[in-house]
Every structure is written in C-alpha cells, then in structure tokens.
GROMACS .gro file of C-alpha atoms in nm:
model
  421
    1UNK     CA    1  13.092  12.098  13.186
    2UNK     CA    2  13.427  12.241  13.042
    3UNK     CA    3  13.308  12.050  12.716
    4UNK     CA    4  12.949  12.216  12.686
    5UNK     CA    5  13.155  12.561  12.782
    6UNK     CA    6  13.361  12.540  12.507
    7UNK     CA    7  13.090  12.449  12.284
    8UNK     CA    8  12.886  12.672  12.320
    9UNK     CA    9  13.162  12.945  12.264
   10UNK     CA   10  13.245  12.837  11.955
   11UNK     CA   11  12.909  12.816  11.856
   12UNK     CA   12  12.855  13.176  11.904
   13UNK     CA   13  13.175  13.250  11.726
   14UNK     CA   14  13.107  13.011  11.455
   15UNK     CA   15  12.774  13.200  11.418
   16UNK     CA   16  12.961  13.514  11.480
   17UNK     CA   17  13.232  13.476  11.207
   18UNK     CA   18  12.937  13.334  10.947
   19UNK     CA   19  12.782  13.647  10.939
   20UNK     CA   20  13.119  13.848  10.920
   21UNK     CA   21  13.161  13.667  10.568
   22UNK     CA   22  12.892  13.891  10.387
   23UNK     CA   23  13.051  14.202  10.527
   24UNK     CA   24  13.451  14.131  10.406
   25UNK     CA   25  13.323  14.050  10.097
   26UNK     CA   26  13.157  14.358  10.040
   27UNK     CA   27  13.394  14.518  10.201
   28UNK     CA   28  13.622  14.405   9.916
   29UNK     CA   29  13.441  14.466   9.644
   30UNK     CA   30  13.390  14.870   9.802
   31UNK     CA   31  13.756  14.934   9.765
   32UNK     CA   32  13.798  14.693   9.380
   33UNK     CA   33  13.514  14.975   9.292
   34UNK     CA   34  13.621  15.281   9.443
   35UNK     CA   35  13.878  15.324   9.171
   36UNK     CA   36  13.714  15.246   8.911
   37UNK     CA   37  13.452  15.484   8.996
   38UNK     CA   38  13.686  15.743   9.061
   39UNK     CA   39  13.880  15.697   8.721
   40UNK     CA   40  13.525  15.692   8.605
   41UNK     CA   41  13.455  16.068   8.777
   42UNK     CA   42  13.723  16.183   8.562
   43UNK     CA   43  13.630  16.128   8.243
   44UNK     CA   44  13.283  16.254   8.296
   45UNK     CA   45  13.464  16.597   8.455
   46UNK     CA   46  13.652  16.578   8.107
   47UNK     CA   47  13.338  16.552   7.902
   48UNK     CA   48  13.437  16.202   7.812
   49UNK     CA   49  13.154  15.899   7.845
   50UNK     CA   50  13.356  15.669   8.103
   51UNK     CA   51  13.425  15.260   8.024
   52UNK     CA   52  13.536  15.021   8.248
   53UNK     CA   53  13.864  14.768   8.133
   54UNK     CA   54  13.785  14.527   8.401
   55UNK     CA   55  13.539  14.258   8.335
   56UNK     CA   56  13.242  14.206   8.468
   57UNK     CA   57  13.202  14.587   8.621
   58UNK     CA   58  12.899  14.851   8.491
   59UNK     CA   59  13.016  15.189   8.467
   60UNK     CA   60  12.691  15.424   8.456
   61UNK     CA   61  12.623  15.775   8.397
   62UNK     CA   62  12.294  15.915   8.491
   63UNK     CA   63  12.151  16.228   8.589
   64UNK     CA   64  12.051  16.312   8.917
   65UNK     CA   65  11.638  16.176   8.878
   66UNK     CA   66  11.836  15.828   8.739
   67UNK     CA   67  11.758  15.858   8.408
   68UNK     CA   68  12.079  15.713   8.162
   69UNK     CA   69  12.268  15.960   7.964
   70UNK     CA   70  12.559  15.713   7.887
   71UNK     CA   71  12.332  15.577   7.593
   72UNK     CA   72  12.243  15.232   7.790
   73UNK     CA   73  11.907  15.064   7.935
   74UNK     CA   74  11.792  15.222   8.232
   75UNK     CA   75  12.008  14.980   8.560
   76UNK     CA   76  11.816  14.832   8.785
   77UNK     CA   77  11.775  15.103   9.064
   78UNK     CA   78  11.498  15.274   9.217
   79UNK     CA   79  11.440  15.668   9.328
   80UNK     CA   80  11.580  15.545   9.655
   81UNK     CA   81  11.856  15.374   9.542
   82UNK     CA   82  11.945  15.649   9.345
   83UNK     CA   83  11.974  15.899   9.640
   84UNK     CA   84  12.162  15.674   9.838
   85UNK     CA   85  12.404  15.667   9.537
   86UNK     CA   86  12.401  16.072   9.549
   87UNK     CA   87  12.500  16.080   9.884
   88UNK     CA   88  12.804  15.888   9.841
   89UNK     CA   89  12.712  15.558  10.010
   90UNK     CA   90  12.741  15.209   9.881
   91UNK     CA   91  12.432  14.999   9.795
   92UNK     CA   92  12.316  14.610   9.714
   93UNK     CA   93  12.065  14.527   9.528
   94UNK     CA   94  11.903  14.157   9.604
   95UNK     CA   95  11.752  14.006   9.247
   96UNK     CA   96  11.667  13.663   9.229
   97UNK     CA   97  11.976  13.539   9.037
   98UNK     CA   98  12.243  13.778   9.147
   99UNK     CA   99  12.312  14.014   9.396
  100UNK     CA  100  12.442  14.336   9.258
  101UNK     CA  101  12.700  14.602   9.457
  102UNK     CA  102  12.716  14.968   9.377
  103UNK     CA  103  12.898  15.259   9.467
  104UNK     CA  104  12.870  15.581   9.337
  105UNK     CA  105  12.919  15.990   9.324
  106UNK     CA  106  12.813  16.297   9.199
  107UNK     CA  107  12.980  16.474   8.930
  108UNK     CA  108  13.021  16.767   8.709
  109UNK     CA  109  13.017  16.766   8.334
  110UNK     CA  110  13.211  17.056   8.132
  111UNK     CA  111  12.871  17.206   8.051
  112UNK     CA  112  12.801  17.233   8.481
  113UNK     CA  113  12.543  16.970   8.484
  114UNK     CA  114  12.545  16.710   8.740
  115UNK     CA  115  12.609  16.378   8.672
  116UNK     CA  116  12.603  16.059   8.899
  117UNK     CA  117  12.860  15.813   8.806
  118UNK     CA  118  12.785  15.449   8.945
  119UNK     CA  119  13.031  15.118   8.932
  120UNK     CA  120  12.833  14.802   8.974
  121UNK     CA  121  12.956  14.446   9.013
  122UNK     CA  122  12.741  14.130   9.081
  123UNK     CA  123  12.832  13.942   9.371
  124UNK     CA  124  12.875  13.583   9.239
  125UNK     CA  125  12.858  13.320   9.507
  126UNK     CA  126  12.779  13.594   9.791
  127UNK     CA  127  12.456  13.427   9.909
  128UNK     CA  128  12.579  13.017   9.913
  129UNK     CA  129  12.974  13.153  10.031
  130UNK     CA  130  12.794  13.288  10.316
  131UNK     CA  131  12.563  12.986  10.391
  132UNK     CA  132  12.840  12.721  10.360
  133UNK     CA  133  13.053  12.957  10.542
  134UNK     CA  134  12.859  12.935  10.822
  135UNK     CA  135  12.762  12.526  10.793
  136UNK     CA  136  13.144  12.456  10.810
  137UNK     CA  137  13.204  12.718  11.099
  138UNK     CA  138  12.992  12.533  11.273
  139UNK     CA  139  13.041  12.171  11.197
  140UNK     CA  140  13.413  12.317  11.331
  141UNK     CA  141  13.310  12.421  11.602
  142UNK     CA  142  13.109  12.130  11.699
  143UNK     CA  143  13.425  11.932  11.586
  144UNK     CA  144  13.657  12.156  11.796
  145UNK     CA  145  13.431  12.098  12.108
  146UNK     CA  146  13.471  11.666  12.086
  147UNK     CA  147  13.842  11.738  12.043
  148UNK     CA  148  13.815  11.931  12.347
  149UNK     CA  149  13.636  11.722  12.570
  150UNK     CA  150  13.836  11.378  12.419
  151UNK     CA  151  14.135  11.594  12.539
  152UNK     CA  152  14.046  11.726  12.887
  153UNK     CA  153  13.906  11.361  12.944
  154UNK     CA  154  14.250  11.197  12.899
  155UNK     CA  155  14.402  11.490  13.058
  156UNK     CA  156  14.203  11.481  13.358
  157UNK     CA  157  14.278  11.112  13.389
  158UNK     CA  158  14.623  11.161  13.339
  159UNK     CA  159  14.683  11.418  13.621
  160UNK     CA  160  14.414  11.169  13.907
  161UNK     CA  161  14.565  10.888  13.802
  162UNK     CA  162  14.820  10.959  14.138
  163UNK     CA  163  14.544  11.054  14.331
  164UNK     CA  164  14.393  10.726  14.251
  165UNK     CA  165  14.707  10.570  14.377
  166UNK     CA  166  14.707  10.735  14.702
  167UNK     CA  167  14.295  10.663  14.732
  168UNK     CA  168  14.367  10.233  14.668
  169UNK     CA  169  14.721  10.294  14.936
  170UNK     CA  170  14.447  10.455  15.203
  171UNK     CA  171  14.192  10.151  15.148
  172UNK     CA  172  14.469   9.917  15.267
  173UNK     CA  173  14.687  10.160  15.536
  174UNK     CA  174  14.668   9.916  15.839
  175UNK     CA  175  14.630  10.115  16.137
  176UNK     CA  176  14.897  10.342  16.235
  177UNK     CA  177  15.086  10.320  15.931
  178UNK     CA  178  15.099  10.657  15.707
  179UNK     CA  179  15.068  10.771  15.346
  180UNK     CA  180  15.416  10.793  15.191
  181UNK     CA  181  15.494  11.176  15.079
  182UNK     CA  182  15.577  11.280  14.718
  183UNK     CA  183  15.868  11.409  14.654
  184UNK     CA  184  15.738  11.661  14.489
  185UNK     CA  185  15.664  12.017  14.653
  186UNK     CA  186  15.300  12.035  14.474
  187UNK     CA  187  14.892  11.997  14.552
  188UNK     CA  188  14.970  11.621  14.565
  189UNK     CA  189  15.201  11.636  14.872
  190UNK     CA  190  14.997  11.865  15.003
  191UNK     CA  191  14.702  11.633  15.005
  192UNK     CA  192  14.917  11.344  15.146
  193UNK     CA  193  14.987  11.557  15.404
  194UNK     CA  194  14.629  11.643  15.460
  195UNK     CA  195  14.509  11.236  15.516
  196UNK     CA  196  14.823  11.178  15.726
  197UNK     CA  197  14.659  11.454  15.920
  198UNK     CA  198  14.259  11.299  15.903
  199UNK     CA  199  14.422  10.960  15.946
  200UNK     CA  200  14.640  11.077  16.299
  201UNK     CA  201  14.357  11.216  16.424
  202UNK     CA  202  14.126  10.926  16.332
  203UNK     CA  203  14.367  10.700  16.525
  204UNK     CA  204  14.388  10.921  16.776
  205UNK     CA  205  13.978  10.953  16.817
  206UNK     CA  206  13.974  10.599  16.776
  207UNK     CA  207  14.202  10.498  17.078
  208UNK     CA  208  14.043  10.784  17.310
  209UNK     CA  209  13.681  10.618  17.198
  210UNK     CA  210  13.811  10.252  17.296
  211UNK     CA  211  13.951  10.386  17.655
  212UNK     CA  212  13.698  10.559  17.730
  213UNK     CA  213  13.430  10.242  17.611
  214UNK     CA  214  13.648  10.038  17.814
  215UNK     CA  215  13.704  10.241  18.140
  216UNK     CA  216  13.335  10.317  18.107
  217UNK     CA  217  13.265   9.921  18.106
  218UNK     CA  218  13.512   9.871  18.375
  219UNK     CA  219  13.351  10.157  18.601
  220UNK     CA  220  12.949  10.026  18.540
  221UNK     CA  221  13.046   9.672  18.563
  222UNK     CA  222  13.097   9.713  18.947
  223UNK     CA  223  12.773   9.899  19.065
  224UNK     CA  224  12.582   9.667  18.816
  225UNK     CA  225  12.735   9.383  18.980
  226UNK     CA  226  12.677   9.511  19.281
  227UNK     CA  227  12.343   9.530  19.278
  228UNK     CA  228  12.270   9.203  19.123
  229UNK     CA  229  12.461   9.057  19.392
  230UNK     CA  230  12.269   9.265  19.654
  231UNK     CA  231  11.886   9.161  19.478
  232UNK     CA  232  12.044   8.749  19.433
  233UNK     CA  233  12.080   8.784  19.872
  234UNK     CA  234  11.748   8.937  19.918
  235UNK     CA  235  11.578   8.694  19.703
  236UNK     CA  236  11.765   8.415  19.843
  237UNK     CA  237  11.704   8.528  20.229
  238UNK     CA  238  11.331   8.615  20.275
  239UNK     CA  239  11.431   8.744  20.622
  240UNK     CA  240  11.215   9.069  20.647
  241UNK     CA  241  11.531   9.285  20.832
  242UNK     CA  242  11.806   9.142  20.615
  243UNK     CA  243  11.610   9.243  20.310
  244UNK     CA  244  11.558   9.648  20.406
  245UNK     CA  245  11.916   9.665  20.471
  246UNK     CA  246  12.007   9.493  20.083
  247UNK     CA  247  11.775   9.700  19.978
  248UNK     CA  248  11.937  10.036  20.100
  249UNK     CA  249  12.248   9.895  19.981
  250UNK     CA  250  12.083   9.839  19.625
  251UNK     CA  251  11.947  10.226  19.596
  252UNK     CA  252  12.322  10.379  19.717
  253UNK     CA  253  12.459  10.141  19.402
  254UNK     CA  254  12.157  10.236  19.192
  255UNK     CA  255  12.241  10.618  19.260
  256UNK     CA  256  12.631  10.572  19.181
  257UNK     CA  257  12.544  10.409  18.902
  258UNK     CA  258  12.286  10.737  18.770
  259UNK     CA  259  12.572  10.920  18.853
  260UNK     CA  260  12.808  10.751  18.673
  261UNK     CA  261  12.546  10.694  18.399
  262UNK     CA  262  12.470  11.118  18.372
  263UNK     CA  263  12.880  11.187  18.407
  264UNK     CA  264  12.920  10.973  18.105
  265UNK     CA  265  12.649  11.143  17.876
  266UNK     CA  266  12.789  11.474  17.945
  267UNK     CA  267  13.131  11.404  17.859
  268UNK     CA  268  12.971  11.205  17.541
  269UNK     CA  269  12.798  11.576  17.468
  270UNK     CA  270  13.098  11.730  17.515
  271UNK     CA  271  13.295  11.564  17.266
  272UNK     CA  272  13.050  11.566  16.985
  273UNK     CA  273  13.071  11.990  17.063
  274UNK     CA  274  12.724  12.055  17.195
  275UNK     CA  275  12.712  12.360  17.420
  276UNK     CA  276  12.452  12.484  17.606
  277UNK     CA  277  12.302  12.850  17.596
  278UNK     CA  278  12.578  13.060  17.803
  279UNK     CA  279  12.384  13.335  18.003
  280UNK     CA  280  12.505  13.583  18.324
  281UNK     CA  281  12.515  13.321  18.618
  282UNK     CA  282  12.557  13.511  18.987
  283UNK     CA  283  12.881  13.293  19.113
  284UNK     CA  284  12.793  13.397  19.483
  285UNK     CA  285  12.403  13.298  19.447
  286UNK     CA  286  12.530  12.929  19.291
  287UNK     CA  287  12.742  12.869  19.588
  288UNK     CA  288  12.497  12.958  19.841
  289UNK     CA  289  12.244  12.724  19.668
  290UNK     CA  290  12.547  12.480  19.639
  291UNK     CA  291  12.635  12.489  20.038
  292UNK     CA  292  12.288  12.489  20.104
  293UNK     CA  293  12.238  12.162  19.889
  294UNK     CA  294  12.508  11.983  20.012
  295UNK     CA  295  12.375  11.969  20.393
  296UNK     CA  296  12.677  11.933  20.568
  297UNK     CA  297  12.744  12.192  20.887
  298UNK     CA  298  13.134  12.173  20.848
  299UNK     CA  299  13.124  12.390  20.462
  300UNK     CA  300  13.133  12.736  20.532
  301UNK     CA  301  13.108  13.007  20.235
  302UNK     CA  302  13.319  13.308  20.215
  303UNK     CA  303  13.169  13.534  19.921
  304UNK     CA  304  13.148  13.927  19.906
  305UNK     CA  305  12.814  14.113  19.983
  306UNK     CA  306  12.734  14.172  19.593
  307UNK     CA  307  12.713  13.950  19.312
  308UNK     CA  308  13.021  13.804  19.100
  309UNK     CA  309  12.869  13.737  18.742
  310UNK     CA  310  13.001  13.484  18.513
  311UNK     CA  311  12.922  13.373  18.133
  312UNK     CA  312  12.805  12.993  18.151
  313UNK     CA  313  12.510  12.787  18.168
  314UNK     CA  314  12.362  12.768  18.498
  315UNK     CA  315  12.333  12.380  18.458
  316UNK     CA  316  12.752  12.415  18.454
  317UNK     CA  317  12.792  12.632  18.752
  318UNK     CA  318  12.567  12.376  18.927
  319UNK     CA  319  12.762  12.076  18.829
  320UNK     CA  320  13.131  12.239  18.886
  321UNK     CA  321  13.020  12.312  19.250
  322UNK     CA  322  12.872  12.022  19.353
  323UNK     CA  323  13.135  11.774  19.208
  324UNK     CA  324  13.365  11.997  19.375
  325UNK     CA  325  13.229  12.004  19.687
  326UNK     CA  326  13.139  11.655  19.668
  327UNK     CA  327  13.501  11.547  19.613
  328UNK     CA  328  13.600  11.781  19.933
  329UNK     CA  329  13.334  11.559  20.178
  330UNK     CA  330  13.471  11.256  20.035
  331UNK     CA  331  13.837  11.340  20.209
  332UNK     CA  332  13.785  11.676  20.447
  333UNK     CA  333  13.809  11.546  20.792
  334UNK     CA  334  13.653  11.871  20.990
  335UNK     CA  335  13.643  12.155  20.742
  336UNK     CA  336  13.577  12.262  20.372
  337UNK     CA  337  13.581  12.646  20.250
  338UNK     CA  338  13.413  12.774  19.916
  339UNK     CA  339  13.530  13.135  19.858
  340UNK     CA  340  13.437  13.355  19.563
  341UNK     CA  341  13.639  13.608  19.466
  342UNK     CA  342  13.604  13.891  19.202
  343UNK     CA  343  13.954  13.957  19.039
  344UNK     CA  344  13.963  14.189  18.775
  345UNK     CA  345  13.790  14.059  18.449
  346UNK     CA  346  13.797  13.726  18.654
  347UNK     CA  347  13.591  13.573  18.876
  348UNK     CA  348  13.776  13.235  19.123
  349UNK     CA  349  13.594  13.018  19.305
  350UNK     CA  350  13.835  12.795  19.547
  351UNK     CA  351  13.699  12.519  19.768
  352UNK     CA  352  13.943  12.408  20.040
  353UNK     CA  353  13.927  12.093  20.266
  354UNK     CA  354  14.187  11.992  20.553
  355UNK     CA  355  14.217  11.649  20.433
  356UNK     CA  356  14.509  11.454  20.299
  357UNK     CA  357  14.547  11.678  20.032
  358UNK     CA  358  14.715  11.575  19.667
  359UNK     CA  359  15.076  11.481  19.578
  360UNK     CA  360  15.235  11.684  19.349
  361UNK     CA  361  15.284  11.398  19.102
  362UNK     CA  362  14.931  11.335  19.080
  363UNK     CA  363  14.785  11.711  19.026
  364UNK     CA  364  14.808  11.705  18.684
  365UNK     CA  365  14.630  11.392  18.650
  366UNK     CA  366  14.328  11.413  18.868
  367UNK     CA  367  14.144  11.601  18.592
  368UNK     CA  368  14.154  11.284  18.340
  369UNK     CA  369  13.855  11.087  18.287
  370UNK     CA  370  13.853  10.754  18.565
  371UNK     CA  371  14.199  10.875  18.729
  372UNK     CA  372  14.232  10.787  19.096
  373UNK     CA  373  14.480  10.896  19.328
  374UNK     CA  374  14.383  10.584  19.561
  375UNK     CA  375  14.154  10.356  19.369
  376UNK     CA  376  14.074  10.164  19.642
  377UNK     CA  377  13.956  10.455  19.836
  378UNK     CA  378  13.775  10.565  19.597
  379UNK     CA  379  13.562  10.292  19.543
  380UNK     CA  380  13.481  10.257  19.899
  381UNK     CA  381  13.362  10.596  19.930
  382UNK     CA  382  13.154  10.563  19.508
  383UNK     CA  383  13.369  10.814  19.382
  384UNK     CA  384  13.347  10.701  18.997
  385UNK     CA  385  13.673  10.916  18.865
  386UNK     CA  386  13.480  11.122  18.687
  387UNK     CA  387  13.373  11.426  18.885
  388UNK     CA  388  13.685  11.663  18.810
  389UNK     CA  389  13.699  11.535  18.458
  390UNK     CA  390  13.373  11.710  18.441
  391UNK     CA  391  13.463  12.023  18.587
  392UNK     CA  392  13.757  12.062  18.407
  393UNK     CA  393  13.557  11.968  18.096
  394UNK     CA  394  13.305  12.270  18.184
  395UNK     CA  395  13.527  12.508  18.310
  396UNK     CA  396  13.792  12.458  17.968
  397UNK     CA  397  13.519  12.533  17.709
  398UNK     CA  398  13.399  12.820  17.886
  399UNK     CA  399  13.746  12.946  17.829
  400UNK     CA  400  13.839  12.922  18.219
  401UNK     CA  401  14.075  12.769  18.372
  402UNK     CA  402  14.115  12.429  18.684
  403UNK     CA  403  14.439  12.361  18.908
  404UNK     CA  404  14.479  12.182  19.209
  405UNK     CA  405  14.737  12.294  19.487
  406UNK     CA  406  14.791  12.236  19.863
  407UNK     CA  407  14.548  12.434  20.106
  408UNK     CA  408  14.616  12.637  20.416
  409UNK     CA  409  14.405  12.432  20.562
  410UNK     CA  410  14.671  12.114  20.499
  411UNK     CA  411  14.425  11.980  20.239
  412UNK     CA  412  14.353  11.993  19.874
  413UNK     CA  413  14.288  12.342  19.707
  414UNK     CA  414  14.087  12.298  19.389
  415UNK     CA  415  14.081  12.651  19.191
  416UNK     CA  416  13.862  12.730  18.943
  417UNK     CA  417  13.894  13.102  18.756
  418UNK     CA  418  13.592  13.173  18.505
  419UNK     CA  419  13.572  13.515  18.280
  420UNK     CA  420  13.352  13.776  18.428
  421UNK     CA  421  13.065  13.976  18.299
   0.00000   0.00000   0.00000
C-alpha cells in the first residue's frame, strides 16, 4: 500500500514537473528577449532601424496594422498576433518545423509615428525537451517507487523480525512460564507485557475452567449414581411396595440433579457475560411470592406497606430468594425471617434462621462455587454447593452487594443490598 502511495505521487509530480518544462523555458527566453527588445526600442525612438548582435534573434519593426517598415519579408504573424504584440504580451507561434517566441512593444519614431518593435527567437528542441522531459520524469518516478517499496520491504522485516522472535518463544511457552521482557523501554516491551497479560489470564481461565469441570463431575457423579443404583434395586426386586419407595427416591435424585444441572448453566451464562434485560422488580411483591412458594408455616415476612423497587431481572430476584430461603430450611430449626428494607438509594433484603449459624472462618467462603461448611451435611440434606454461588453471582453484576453474619435469632444472617429505583 505505502508502495502504490508513493507511486502514484510521483506520478502526478512527474506529470506535474513535465509540463513545468515548457513554461521555464519560455520563461527564459522572455527575459534573453526583453533586452534585446528594449535596446531595440531605442534605436527606433532615435530614428535608427534596430539590429540584433546575438545570433539567431529577429529584430522587427512594423507599424501598428503589421506591415514591415524595417525593409524585410512580412514575419509570420497574424492581425491577432499582432495586437497581442501591441499590448505588451509575449506570444508563440507553433509552425511545423519550429516553434517561434516573441515579445514585443510599441514605440515612437522621431517623426511621432508608432512603431511596434518585435524580438523573435525559435525555440529549438522545445517540443521533444518537453516530451523526453516528461518520459524520464516518469520512468523516475516509477523507478523511485520500486526503490521505495524494495526499501520499506527490508525495513519492515528488519524492525518484525523481534516480533517474530517473541511469536516462535509463545508457540513453545509451556504453561505457566512467561515471555522474557526487553530491555528496552519501547512498543516491543510493551507488547511482551501485553501476552504476559493474555497468557496470565489464559492460565488463570484455564485452571478456573478445569475446577469447575471437575467439581461439576464430582457433584453430578453422585445423584447420577444414585439413581442408577436406585433403578438396578427396582429392577432387581419386582416387589410392588419396594419399587414405589425406589422410585420416590429416584425423582428426589432426579430433581437435585435438574437443580444442579440449571445452577451449572447459569453460572456457565454468567461467565461468557450474558445478562438478561434489567427492568423495575417490586422487592416486597418477590418475597411475598417467594414465602408463599416455599410452603413452610415457620417463614414469616417483614416488608413495609409500599413497594421497594429494584433494577434486575425478575428471573434474578426469583432465584436470589429462593436459594436463599432454601439454604435457611435446610438448617433453621423453628424460625426463618425475610425482611425488606428501603435504605436510601438502597434496597436490603435479609433472611434470618435460628440455626447453627456460620463460623467466622467460613463466611467468606460460602459464596464460592461447591464450598461446604459441612460436606457431609450437605449431601444428606441435596444441598449441591451451589445456591449462594448463584446469588452472589446475581447480586455482584447487578452492582449489589452479599455478606453473611450471625443473626439475632442465633442463626445465619445472609444480607443482600441491591440499588434502588
């Protein structure tokens, strides 16, 4: 591209500068006649019949229709011609074997006639100087734009030739390992710096995407288990009792496994950045509908007569409450408390239980994808590890915030604080 650039400037000044020829050497031979023409004027002012002593220049006197009074053949100019002349500007005349260039003026003779004194040259060469001129501009230019190209070509080579280097080092970086930095502060270091960067973070993408494949084998290995386990018995004992209990046991594994199954796809969503359509949600209307799905008599709801309006998706207020409140049945032993309440530009929702509660040392870590503060009570009661993942998840890119505390009620507190409309 810089090559056909570059051509095609020169080209136009090649073209450019042709043309131009013509013009300087007129332009020359205007002021090599001028002079003469002038030396000319005075003579005929004087009453003497003018000559020229350089070669190859007419000196003509004529009278103002163009008719010669200097005693020579009438010159080769026409009526127009000659009033150009009269009015003091510079003419060519084209013939077939030589150009011819005049200048010329008006004078007065002693006697008060009026005179017009010419100076005439021919213009040798003029017509091929100007051709060739503009051949070999442009076979220069044409040159001029290969020695560019050739040029940039081993110049651009030249200054990739690193960059090549660093591409073949990045082909065989094992993992972990880093591009060395120049030791040079320039655009080269800088773009070291820059696949260090895309390299950390595809290392670091890498290792979250193999814990969470493996935690999310691990976690669908035992409901999938469980149920093949649970259809081998039923198969194996026709006995008509024995089989409606394996089968109850087979839709409560089938259900924590859709569970488990829709937890995973949203966090899967989540990371690749889709986010739904955030529209004003009524916080107190949710948790009615919440309470009112979850169908136990010990949640009460503690919410102010109004509405408390949030920006999220109503699919995301739905989910936050009832992972919430499902974690709080899993451990409450008599009570659980939702309470909504408007603060300023934000909105909380808490949800209190009076069960064992949370240790301090493992508050900050109940929010991570498959964390369990007693794994083995958590599997007897299905919890999967991934409901407060998912709420912190939802809450986070909503630009809320999740923490966990103790509760008055000697429980866990589980706080959520959301932006409000």
């Amino acid at each position: 591209m810089a090559t056909v650039a570059t051509l095609a400037i020169l080209l136009a000044l090649a073209t450019w500068t042709g043309r131009s020829i013509g013009s300087l050497l007129i332009n020359s031979t205007d002021n090599e006649l001028r002079p003469i023409m002038q030396t000319a004027v005075t003579d005929v002012s004087a009453g003497r019949l003018p000559h020229s002593d350089t070669p190859y220049v007419q000196v003509r006197v004529l009278d103002t229709a163009g008719t010669p009074v200097d005693g020579q053949p009438p010159p080769e100019l026409d009526d127009r011609d000659v009033s150009v002349l009269k009015a003091g500007e510079p003419i060519t005349r084209f013939r077939a074997d030589l150009p011819i260039r005049w200048v010329g003026t008006v004078a007065t003779a002693p006697d008060g006639s009026q005179r017009l004194v010419a100076a005439g040259i021919g213009l040798a060469g003029y017509t091929q100087a100007q051709r060739n001129g503009v051949n070999w501009l442009l076979l220069a230019a044409v040159l001029g734009a290969v020695a560019t190209g050739i040029a940039t070509w081993f110049s651009v080579r030249s200054s990739l030739r690193p960059v090549e280097r660093m591409r073949l080092d990045a082909t065989r970086l094992p993992a972990g390992e880093r591009l060395p930095l120049p030791d040079s502060d320039d655009e080269l270091r800088s773009l070291a710096g820059a696949l260090n960067g895309l390299l950390a973070r595809r290392d670091e993408a890498t290792e979250r995407l193999r814990k969470f494949t493996g935690d999310a084998a691990h976690e669908l290995r035992s409901p999938v288990a469980s149920i093949r386990v649970q259809a081998e018995v039923a198969v194996a004992n026709p006995d008509p009792e024995l089989s409606q209990e394996v089968l109850g046991e087979i839709v409560r594994e089938s259900e924590r496994l859709s569970t488990l199954v829709d937890g995973l796809l949203t966090l899967a969503r989540s990371d690749a950045g889709e986010l739904p359509t955030a529209q004003p949600v009524d916080l107190v209307a949710a948790a009615e509908a919440a309470v009112s799905r979850s169908a136990s008599t010990h949640v009460t709801l503690q919410a102010p007569t109004g509405s408390a309006w949030v920006q999220a998706a109503p699919t995301e207020v739905d989910l936050v409450l009832d992972n919430l409140l499902r974690n709080a049945k899993l451990y409450a032993r008599a009570q659980i408390t939702v309470s909504v309440l408007p603060a300023g530009g934000f909105v909380r929702l808490i949800v209190d239980d009076d069960g064992p509660g949370i240790a301090p040392e493992h508050r900050e870590k109940v929010f991570d994808r498959f964390y369990r503060v007693q794994d083995d009570r958590a599997r007897q009661t299905g919890g999967s590890g991934l409901g407060l993942a998912l709420v912190a998840e939802v809450v986070r890119r909503r630009g809320g915030t999740v923490m966990v505390t103790g509760s008055p009620d000697g429980g866990a507190r589980f706080q959520i604080r959301w932006k409000s409309l």
